[in-house]
Short mmCIF file of C-alpha atoms in Angstrom, two decimals:
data_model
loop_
_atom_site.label_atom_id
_atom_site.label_comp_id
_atom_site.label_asym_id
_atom_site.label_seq_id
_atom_site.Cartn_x
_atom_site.Cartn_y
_atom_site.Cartn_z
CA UNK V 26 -2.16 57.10 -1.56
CA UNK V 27 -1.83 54.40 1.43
CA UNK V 28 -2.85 51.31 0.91
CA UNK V 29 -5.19 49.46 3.39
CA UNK V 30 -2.35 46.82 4.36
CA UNK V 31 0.17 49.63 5.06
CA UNK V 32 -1.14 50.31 8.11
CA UNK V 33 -1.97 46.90 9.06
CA UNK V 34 0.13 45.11 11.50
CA UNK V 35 1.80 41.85 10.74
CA UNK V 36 3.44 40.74 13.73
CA UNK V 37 0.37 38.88 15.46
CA UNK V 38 0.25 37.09 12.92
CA UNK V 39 4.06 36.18 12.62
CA UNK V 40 4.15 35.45 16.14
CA UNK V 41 1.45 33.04 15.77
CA UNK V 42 3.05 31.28 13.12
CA UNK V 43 6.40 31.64 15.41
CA UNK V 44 5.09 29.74 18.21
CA UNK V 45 3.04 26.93 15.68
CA UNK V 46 6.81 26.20 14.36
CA UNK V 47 7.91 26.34 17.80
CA UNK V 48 5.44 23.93 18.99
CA UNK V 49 6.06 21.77 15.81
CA UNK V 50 9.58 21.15 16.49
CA UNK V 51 9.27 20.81 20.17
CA UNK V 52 6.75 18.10 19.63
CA UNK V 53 8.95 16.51 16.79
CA UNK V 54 12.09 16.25 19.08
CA UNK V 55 9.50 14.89 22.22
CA UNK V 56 8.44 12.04 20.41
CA UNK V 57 12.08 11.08 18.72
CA UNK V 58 13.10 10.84 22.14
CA UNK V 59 10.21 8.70 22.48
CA UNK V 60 10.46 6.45 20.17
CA UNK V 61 14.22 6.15 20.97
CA UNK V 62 13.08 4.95 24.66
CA UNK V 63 10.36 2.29 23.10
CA UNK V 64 13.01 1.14 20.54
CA UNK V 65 15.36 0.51 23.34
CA UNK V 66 12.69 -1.22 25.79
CA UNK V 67 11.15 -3.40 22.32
CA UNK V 68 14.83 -4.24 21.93
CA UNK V 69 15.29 -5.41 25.32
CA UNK V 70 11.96 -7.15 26.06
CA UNK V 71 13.12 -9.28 22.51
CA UNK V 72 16.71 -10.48 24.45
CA UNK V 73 14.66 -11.50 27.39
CA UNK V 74 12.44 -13.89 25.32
CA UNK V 75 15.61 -15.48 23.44
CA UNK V 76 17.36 -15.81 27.06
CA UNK V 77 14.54 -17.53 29.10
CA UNK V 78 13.72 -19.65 26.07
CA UNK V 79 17.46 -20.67 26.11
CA UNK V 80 17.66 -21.15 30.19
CA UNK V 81 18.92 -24.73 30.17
CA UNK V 82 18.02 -24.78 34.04
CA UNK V 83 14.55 -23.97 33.15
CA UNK V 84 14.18 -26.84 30.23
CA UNK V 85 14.91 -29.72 32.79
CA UNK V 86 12.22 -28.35 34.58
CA UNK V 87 9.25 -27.28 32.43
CA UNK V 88 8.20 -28.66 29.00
CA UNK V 89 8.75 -26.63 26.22
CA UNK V 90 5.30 -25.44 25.79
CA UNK V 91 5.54 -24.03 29.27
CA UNK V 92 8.63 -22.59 29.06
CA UNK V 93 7.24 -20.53 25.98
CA UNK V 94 4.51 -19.37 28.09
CA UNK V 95 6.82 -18.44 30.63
CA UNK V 96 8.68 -16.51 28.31
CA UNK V 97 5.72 -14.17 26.87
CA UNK V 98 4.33 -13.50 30.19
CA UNK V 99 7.48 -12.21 31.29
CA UNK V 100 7.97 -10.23 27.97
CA UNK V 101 3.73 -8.93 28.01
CA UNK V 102 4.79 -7.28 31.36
CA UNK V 103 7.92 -5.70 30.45
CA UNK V 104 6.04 -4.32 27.21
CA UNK V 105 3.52 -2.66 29.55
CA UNK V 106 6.11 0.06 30.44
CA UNK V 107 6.06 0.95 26.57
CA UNK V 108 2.04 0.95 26.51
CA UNK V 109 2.66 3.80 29.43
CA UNK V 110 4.70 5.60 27.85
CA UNK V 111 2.55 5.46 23.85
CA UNK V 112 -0.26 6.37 27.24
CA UNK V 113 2.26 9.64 28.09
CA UNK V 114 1.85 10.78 24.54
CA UNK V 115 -1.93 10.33 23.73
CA UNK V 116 -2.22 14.26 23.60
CA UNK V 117 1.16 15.03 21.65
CA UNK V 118 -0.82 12.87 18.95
CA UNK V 119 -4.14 14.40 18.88
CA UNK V 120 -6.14 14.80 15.47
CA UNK V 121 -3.66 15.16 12.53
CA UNK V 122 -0.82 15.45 14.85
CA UNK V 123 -0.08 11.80 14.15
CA UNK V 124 0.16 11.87 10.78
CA UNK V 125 2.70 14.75 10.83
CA UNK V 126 4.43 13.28 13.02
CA UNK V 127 4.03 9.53 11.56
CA UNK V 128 7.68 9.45 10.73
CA UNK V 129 8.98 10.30 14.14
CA UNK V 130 6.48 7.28 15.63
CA UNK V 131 7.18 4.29 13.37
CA UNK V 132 10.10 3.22 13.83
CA UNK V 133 9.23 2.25 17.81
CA UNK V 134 6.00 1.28 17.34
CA UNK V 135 7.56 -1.02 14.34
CA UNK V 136 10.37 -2.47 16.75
CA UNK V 137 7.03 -2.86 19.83
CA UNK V 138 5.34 -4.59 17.22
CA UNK V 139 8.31 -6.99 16.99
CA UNK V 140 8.71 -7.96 20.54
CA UNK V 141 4.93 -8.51 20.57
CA UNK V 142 4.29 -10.22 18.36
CA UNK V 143 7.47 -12.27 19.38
CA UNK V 144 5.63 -12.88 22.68
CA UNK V 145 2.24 -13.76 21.30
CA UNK V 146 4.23 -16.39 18.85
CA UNK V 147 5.61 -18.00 21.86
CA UNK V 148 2.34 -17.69 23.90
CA UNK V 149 -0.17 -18.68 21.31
CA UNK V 150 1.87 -20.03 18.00
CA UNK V 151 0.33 -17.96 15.58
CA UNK V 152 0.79 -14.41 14.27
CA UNK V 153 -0.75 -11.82 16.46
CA UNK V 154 -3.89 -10.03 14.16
CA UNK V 155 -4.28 -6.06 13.75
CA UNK V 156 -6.49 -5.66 15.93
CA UNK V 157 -4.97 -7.46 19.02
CA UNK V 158 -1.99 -5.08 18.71
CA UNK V 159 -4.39 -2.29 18.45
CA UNK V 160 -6.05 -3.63 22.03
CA UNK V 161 -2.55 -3.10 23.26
CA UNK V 162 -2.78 0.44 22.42
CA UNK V 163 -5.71 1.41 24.13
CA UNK V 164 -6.53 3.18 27.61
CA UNK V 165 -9.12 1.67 29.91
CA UNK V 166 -11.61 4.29 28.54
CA UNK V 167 -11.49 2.00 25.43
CA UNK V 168 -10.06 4.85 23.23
CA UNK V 169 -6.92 4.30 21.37
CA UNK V 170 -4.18 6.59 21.74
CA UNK V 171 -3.15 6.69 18.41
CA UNK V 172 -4.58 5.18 14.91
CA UNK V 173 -2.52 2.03 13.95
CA UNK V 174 -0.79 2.52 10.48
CA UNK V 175 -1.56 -0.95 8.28
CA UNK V 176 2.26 -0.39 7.22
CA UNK V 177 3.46 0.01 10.77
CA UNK V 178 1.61 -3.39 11.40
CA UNK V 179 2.98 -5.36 8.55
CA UNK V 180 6.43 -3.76 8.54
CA UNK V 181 6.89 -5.00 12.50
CA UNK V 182 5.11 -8.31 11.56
CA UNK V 183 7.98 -8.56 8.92
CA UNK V 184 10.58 -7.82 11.34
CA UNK V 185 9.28 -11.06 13.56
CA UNK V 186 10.67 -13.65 10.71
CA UNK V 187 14.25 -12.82 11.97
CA UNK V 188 13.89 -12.91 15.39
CA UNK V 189 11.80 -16.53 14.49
CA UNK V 190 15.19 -17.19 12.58
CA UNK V 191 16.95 -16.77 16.14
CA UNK V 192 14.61 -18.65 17.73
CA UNK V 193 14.98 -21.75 15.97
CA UNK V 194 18.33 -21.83 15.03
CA UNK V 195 19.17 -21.52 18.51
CA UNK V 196 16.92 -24.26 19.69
CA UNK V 197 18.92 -26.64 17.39
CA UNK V 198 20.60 -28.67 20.27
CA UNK V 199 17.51 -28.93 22.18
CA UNK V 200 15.60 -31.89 22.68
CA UNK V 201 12.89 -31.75 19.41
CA UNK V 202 14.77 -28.20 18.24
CA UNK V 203 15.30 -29.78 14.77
CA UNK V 204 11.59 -30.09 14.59
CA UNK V 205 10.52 -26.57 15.70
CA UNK V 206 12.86 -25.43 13.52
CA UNK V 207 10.64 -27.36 10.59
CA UNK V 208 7.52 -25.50 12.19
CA UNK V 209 9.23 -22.35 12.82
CA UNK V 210 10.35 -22.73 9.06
CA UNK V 211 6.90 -23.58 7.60
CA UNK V 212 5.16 -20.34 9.84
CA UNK V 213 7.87 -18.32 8.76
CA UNK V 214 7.51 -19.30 4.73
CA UNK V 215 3.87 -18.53 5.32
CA UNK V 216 4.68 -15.17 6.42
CA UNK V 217 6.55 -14.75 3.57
CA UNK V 218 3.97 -15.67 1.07
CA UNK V 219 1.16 -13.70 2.64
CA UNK V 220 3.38 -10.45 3.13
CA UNK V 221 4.27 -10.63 -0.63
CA UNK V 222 1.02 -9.57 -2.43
CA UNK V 223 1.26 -6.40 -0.17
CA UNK V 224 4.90 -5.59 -1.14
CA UNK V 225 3.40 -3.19 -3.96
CA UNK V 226 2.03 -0.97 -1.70
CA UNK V 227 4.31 -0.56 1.67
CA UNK V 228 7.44 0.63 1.45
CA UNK V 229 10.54 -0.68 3.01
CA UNK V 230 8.30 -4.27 2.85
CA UNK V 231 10.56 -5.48 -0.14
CA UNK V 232 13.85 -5.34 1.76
CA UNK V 233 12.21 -7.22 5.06
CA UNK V 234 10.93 -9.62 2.61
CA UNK V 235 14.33 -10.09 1.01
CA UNK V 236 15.70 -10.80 4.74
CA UNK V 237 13.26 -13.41 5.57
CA UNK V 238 14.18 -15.16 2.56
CA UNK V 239 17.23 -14.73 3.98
CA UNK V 240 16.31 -16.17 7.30
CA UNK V 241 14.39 -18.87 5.22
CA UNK V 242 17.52 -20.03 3.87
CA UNK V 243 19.56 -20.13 7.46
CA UNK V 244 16.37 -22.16 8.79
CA UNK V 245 16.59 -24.93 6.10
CA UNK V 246 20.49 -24.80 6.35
CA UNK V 247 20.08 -25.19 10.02
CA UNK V 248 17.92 -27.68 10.24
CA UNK V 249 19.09 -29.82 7.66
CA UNK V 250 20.91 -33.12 9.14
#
């Protein structure tokens, strides 16, 4: 005697789940490309901050505070060709698209973190808070284009102390570079402490913390007479 599924066909429903794989993997490889292109931009925005901080032409002419501001503004507009492009991929990361795709998105959004909040340090002298990087990631409609991962946040926050570490250490044969390395140094040890009680529960957040001790250590070393 037949059974009821012997007659029933099967390939609808394997070419449904066919194209769903399809469409998985095609996404998957869209937004590693993606994040590629943001890690490279992030990357790039960061050298521009170190170099106009370090134009000597530009010292003898502006103050340092000025300078710094100078700086940011020029990095806040380069970072707005990564905001188009997070823009570009508002609908590859609809629903629970993000989070299966989470892994393919964090490592640019952690290095765009990094160069922000590089910027804002320079700009303001403070840490930049969750939710002003989560402004950054909105369209004018108000809507963000993807929810903002805590982790991604604090991992890219950690990132900053090294770049900070740069910063400073380079500024050592400036005029008053020995003490913004001091304030670099205290911000930075701040950082530290604050990240620490959250090491528990992000991954990867215990090797960036062992690097800005690290960093830490080249500051003081640095700065030292």
């Amino acid at each position: 005697m037949a059974t009821s599924t012997s007659s029933y066909d099967f390939h609808p429903a394997f070419d449904a789940f066919r194209e769903q794989l399809d469409d998985y993997h095609d996404r998957r490889e869209r937004l590693i490309k993606a994040s590629r292109d943001i890690t490279n931009l992030s990357k790039k925005v960061i050298f521009l901050l170190h170099r106009t901080v370090l134009d000597t032409k530009q010292e003898k002419e502006q103050d340092d505070k000025a300078l710094y501001k100078r700086a940011a503004k020029q990095g806040f507009e380069k970072l707005r060709e990564v905001q188009r492009i997070y823009a570009g991929l508002k609908h590859e990361l609809v629903g629970d698209n993000f989070w299966r795709h989470q892994r393919q998105v964090s490592p640019g959004l952690q290095e765009y973190i990094e160069a922000l909040s590089l910027a804002h340090y320079l700009d303001n002298g403070n840490l930049i808070t969750f939710d002003e990087v989560e402004n950054t990631l909105r369209g004018d409609d108000g809507v963000e284009y993807f929810p903002l991962p805590t982790s991604d946040y604090i991992l890219g926050l950690a990132d900053l102390t090294g770049e900070l570490m740069r910063f400073a250490i380079s500024g050592f044969a400036r005029r008053g570079g020995r003490q913004k390395a001091s304030e670099v140094c205290a911000f930075v040890r701040g950082c530290r402490s604050d990240f620490e009680r959250m090491t528990p529960y992000i991954r990867e957040l215990g090797k960036k913390q062992a690097v800005t001790v690290q960093s830490l250590e080249k500051i003081e070393d640095g700065k030292s007479p």
